[in-house]
N, CA, C and O atoms as a MOPAC input file, in Angstrom:
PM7 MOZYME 1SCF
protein

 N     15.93600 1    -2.82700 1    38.79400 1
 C     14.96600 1    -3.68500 1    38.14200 1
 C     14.12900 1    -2.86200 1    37.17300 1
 O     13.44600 1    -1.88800 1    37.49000 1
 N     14.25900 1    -3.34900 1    36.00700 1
 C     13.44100 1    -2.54500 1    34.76800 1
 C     11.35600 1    -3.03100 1    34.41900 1
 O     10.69600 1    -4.03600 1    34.15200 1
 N     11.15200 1    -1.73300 1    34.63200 1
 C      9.54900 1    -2.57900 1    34.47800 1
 C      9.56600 1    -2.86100 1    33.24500 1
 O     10.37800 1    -2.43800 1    32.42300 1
 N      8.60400 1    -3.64200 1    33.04100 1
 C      7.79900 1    -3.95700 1    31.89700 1
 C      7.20200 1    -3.14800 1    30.98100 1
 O      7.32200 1    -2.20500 1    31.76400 1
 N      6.65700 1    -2.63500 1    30.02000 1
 C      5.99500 1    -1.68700 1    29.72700 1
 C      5.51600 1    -1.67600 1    28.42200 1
 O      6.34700 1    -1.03600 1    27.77700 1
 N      4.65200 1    -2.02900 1    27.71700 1
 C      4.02100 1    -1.94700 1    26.61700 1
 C      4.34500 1    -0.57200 1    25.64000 1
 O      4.21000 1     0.63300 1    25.85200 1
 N      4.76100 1    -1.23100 1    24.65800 1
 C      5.21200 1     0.17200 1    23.74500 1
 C      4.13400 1     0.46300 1    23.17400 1
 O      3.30700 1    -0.34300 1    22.74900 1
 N      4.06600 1     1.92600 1    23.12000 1
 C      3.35400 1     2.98000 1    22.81900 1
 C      3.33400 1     3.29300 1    21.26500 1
 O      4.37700 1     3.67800 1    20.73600 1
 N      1.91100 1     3.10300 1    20.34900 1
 C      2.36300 1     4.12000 1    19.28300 1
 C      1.42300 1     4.74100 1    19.04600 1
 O      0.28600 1     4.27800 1    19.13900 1
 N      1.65100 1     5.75900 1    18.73900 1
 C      0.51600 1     6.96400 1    18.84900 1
 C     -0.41600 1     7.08500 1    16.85200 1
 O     -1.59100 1     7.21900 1    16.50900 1
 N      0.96700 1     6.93700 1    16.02500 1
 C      0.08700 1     6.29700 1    14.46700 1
 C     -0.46400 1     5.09900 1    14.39500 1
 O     -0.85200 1     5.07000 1    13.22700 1
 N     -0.66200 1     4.41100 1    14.72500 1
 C     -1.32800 1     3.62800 1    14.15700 1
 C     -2.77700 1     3.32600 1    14.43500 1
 O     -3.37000 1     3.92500 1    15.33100 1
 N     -3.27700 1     2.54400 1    13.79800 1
 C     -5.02900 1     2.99000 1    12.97100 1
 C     -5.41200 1     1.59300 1    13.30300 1
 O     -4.68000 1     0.63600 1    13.05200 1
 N     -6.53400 1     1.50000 1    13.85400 1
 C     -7.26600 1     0.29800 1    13.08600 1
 C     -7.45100 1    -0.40100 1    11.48500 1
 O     -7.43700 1     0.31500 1    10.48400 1
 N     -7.55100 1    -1.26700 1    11.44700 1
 C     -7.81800 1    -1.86700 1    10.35900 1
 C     -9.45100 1    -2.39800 1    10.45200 1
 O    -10.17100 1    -2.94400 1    11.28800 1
 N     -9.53500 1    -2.01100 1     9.40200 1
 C    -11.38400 1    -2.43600 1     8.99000 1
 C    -11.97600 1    -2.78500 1     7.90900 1
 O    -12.32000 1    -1.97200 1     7.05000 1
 N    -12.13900 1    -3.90400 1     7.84100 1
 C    -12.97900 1    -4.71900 1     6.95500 1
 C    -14.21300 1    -4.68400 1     6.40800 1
 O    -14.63300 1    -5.84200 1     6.42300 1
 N    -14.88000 1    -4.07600 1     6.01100 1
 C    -16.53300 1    -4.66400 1     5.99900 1
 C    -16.45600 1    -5.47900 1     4.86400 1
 O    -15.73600 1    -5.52800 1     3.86600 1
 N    -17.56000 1    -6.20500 1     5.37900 1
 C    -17.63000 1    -7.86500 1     4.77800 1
 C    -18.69000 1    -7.31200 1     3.34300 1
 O    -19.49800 1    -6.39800 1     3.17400 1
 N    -18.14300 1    -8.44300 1     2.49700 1
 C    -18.51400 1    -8.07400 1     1.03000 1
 C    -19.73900 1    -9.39100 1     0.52100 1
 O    -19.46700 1   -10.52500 1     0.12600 1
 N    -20.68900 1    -8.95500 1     0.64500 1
 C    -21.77200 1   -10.04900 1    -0.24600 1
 C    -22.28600 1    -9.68800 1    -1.43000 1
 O    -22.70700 1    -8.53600 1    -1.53600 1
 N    -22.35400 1   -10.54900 1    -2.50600 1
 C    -21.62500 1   -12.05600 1    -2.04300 1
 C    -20.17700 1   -12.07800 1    -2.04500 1
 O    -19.47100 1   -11.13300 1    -1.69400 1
 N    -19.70800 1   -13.37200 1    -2.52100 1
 C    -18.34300 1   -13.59200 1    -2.99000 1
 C    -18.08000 1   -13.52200 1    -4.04600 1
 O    -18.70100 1   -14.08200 1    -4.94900 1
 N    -16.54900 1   -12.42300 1    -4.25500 1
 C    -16.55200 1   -12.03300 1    -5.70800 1
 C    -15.96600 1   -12.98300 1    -5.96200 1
 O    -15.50200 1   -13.72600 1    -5.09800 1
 N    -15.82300 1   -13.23000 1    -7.61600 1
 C    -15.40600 1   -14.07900 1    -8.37600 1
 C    -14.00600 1   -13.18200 1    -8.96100 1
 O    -13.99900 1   -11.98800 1    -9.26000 1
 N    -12.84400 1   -14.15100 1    -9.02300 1
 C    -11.74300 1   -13.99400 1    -9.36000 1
 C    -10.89200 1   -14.55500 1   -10.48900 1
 O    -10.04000 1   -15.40100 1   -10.22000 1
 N    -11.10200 1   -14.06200 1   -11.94600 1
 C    -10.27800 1   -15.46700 1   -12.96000 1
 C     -8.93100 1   -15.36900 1   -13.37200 1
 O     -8.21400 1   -16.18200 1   -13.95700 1
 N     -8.61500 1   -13.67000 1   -12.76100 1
 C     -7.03300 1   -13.63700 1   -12.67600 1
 C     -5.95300 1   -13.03100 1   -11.34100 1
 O     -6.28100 1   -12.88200 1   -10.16400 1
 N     -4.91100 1   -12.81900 1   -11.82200 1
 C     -4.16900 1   -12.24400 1   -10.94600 1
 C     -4.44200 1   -10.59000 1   -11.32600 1
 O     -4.04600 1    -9.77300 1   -10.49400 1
 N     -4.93300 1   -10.22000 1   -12.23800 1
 C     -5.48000 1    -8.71200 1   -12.64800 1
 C     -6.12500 1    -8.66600 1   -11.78300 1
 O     -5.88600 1    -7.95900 1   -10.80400 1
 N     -7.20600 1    -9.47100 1   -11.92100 1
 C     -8.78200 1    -8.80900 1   -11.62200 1
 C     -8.56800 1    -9.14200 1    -9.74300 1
 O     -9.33400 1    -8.56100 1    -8.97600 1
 N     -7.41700 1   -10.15700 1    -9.14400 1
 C     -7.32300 1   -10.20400 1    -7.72200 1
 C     -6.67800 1    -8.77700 1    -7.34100 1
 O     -7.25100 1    -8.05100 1    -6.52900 1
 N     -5.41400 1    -8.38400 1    -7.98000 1
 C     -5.10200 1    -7.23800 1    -7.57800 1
 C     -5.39600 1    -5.73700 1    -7.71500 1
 O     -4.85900 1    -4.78900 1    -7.14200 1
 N     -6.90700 1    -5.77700 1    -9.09800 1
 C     -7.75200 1    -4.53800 1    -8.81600 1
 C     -8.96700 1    -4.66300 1    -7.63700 1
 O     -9.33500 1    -3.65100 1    -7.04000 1
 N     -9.44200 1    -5.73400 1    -7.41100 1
 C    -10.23900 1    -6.42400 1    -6.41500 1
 C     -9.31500 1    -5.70400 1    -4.83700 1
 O     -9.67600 1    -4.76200 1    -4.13200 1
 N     -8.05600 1    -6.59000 1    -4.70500 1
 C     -6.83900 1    -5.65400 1    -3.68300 1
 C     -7.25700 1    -3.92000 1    -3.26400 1
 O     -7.79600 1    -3.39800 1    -2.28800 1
 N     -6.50300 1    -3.22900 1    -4.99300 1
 C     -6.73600 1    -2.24600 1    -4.58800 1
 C     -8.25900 1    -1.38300 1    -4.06200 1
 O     -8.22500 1    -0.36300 1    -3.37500 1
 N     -9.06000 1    -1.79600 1    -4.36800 1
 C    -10.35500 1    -1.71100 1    -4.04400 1
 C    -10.68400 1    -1.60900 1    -2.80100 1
 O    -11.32200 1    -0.56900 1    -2.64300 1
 N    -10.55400 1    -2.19600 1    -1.83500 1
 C    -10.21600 1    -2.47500 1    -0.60300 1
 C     -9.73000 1    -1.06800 1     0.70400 1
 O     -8.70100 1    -0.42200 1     0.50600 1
 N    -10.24800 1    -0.90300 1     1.42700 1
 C     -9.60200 1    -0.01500 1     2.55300 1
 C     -8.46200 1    -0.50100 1     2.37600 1
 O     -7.79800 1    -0.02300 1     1.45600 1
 N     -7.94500 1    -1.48400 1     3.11200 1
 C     -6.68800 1    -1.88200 1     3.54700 1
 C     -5.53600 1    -1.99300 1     2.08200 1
 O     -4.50300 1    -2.66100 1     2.02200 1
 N     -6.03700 1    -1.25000 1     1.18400 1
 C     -5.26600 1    -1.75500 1    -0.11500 1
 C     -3.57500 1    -1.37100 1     0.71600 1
 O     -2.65700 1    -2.16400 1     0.92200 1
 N     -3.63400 1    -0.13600 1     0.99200 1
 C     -2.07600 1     0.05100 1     1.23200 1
 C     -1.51000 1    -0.92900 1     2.10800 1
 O     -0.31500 1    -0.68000 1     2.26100 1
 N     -1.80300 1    -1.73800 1     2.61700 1
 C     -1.15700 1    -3.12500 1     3.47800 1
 C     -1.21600 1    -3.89200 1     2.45500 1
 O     -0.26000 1    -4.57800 1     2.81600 1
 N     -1.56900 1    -4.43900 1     1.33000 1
 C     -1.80800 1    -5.07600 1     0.40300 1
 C     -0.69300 1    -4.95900 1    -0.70900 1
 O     -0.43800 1    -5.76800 1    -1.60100 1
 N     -0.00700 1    -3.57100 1    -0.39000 1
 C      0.66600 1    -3.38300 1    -1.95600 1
 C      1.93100 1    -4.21500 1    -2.15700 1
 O      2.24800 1    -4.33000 1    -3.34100 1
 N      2.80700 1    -4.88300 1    -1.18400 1
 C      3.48400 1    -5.50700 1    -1.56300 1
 C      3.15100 1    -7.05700 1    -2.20700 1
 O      4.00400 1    -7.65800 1    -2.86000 1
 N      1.83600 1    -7.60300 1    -1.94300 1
 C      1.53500 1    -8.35100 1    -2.49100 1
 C      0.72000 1    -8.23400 1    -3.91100 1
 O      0.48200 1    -9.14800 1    -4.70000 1
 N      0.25600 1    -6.45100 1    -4.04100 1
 C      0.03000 1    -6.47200 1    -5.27100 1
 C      1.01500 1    -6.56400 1    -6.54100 1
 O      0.82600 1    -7.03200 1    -7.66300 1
 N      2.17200 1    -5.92600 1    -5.93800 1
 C      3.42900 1    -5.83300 1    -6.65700 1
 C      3.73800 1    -7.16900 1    -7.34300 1
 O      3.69400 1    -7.22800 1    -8.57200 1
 N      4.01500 1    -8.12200 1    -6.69000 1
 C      3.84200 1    -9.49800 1    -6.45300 1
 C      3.23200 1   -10.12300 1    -7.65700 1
 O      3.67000 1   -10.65100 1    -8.67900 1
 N      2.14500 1    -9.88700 1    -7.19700 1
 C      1.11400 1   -10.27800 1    -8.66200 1
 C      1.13900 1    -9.77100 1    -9.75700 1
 O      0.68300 1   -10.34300 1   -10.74700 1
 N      1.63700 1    -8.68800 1    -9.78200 1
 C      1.72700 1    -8.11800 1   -11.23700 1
 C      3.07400 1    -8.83100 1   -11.56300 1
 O      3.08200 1    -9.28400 1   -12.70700 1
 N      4.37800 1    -9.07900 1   -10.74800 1
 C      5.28700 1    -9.32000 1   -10.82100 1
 C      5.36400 1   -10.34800 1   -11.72700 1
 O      6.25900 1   -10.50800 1   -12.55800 1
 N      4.19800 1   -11.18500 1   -11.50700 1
 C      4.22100 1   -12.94500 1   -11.51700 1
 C      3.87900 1   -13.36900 1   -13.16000 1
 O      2.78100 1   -13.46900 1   -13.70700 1
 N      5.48200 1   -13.61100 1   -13.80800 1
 C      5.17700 1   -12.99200 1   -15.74200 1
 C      5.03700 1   -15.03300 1   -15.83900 1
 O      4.27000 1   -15.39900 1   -16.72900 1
 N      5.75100 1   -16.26700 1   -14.95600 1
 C      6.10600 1   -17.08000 1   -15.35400 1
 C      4.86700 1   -18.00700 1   -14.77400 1
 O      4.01900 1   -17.42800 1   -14.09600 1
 N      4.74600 1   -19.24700 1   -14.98300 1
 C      3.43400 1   -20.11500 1   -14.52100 1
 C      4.20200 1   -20.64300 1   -13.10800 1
 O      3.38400 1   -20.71800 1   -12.19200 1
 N      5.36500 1   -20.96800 1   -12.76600 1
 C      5.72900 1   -20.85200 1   -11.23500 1
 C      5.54000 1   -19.49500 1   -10.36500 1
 O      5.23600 1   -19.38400 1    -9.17800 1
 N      5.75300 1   -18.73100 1   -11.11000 1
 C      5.59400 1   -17.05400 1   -10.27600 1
 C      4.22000 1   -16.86900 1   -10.11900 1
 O      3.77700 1   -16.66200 1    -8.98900 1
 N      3.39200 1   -16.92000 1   -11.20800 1
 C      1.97100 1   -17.12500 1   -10.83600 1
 C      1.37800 1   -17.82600 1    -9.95500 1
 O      0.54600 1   -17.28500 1    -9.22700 1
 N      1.69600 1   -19.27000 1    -9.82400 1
 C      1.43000 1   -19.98900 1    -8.84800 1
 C      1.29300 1   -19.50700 1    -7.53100 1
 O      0.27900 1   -19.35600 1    -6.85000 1
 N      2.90100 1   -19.21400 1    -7.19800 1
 C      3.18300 1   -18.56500 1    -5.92100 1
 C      1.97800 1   -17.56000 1    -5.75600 1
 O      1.05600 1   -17.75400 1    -4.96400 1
 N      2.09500 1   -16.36300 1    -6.66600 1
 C      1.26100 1   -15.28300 1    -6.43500 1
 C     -0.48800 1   -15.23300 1    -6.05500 1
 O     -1.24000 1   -14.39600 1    -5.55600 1
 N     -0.62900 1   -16.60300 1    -6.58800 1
 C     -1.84100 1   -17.21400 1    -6.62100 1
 C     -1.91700 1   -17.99300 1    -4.85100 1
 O     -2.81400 1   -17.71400 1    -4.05600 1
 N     -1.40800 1   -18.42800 1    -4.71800 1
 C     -0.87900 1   -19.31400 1    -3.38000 1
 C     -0.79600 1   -17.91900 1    -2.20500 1
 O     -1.55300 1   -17.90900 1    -1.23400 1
 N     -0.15000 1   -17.19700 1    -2.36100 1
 C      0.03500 1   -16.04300 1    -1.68800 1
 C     -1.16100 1   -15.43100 1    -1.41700 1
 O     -1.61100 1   -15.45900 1    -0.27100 1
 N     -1.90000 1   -14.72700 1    -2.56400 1
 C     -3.12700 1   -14.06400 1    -2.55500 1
 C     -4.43700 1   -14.73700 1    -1.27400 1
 O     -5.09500 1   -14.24300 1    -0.35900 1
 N     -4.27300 1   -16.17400 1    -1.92900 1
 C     -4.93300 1   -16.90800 1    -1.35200 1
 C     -4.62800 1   -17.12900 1    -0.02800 1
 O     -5.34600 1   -17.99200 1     0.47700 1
 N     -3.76800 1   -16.62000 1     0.74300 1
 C     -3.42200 1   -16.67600 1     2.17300 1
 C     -3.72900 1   -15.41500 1     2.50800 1
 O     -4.57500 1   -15.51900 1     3.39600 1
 N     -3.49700 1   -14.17400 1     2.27600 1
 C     -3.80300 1   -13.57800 1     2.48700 1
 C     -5.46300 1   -12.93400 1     2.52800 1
 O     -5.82700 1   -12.05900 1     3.31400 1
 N     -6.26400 1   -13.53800 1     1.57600 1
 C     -7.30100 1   -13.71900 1     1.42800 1
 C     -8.46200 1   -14.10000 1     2.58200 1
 O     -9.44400 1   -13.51000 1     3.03200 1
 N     -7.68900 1   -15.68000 1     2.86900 1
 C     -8.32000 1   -16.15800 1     3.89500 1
 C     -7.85200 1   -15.74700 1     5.18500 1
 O     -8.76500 1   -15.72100 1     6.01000 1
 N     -6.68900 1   -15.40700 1     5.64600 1
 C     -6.67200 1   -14.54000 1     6.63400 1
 C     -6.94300 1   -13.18000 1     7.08400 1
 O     -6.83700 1   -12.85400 1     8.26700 1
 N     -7.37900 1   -12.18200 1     5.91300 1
 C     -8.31000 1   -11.58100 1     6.36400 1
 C     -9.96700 1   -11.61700 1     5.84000 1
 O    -10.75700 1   -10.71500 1     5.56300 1
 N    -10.07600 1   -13.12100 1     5.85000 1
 C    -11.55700 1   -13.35700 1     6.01300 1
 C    -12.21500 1   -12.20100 1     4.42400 1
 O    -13.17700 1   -11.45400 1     4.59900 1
 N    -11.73400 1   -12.25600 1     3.49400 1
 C    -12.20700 1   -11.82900 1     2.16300 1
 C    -12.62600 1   -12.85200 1     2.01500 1
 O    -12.05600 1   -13.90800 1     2.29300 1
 N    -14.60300 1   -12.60200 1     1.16000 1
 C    -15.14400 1   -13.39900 1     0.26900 1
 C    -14.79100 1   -12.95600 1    -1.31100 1
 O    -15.21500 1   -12.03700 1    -2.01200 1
 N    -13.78100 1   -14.06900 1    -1.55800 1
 C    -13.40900 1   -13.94400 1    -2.90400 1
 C    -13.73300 1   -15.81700 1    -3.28100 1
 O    -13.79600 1   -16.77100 1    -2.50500 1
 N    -13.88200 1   -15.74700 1    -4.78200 1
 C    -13.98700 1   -17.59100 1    -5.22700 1
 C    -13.17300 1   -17.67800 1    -5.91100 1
 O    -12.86300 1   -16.49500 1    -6.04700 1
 N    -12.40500 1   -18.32500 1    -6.61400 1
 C    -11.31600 1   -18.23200 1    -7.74400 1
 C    -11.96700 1   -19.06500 1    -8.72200 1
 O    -12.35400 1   -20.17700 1    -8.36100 1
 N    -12.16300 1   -18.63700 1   -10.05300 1
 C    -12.66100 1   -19.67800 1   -10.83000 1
 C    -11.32300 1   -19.39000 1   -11.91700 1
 O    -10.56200 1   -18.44700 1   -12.13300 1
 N    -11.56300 1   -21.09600 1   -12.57800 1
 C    -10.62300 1   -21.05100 1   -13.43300 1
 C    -11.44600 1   -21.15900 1   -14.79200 1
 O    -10.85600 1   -21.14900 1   -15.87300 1

C-alpha cells in the first residue's frame, strides 16, 4: 500500500502583490503590458505580455484585451480601462 504524500518543492517562492492606489488607468495594450512589466510578478506575466504585443489585428486585440482583463481581475490588480 503506497502512502500519500504531498510533493515537495524546494524553488518555489511566494507570490506578492502589494495593492496599488489608486487605480491605474489603461488606454492601451502598450501601456497594459508596461503597467505588466512593472509589477513583481512580471515574470509570470510574460506570456501574456507576449500576447499583447502579439495582438497586430482588432480580433487579436480583443482577445488580448479579454485576456489581460482576466488576468487582471484574478490577481485582484487595480487597473480601469478607458477607451
Amino acid at each position: 500500500m503506497q502512502e500519500n504524500r504531498a510533493m515537495q518543492c524546494t524553488d518555489i517562492r511566494p507570490m506578492q502583490v502589494r495593492p496599488i492606489q489608486p487605480p491605474v488607468a489603461l488606454a492601451s495594450l502598450g501601456e497594459a503590458a508596461d503597467f505588466l512589466r512593472s509589477l513583481s510578478i512580471a515574470e509570470h506575466a510574460e506570456p501574456l505580455i507576449d500576447v499583447m504585443e502579439a495582438a497586430d489585428q482588432p480580433e487579436m486585440e480583443r482577445r488580448a484585451w479579454q485576456a489581460f482583463e482576466t488576468f487582471a481581475c484574478a490577481m485582484r490588480l487595480p487597473v480601469r480601462l478607458v477607451a
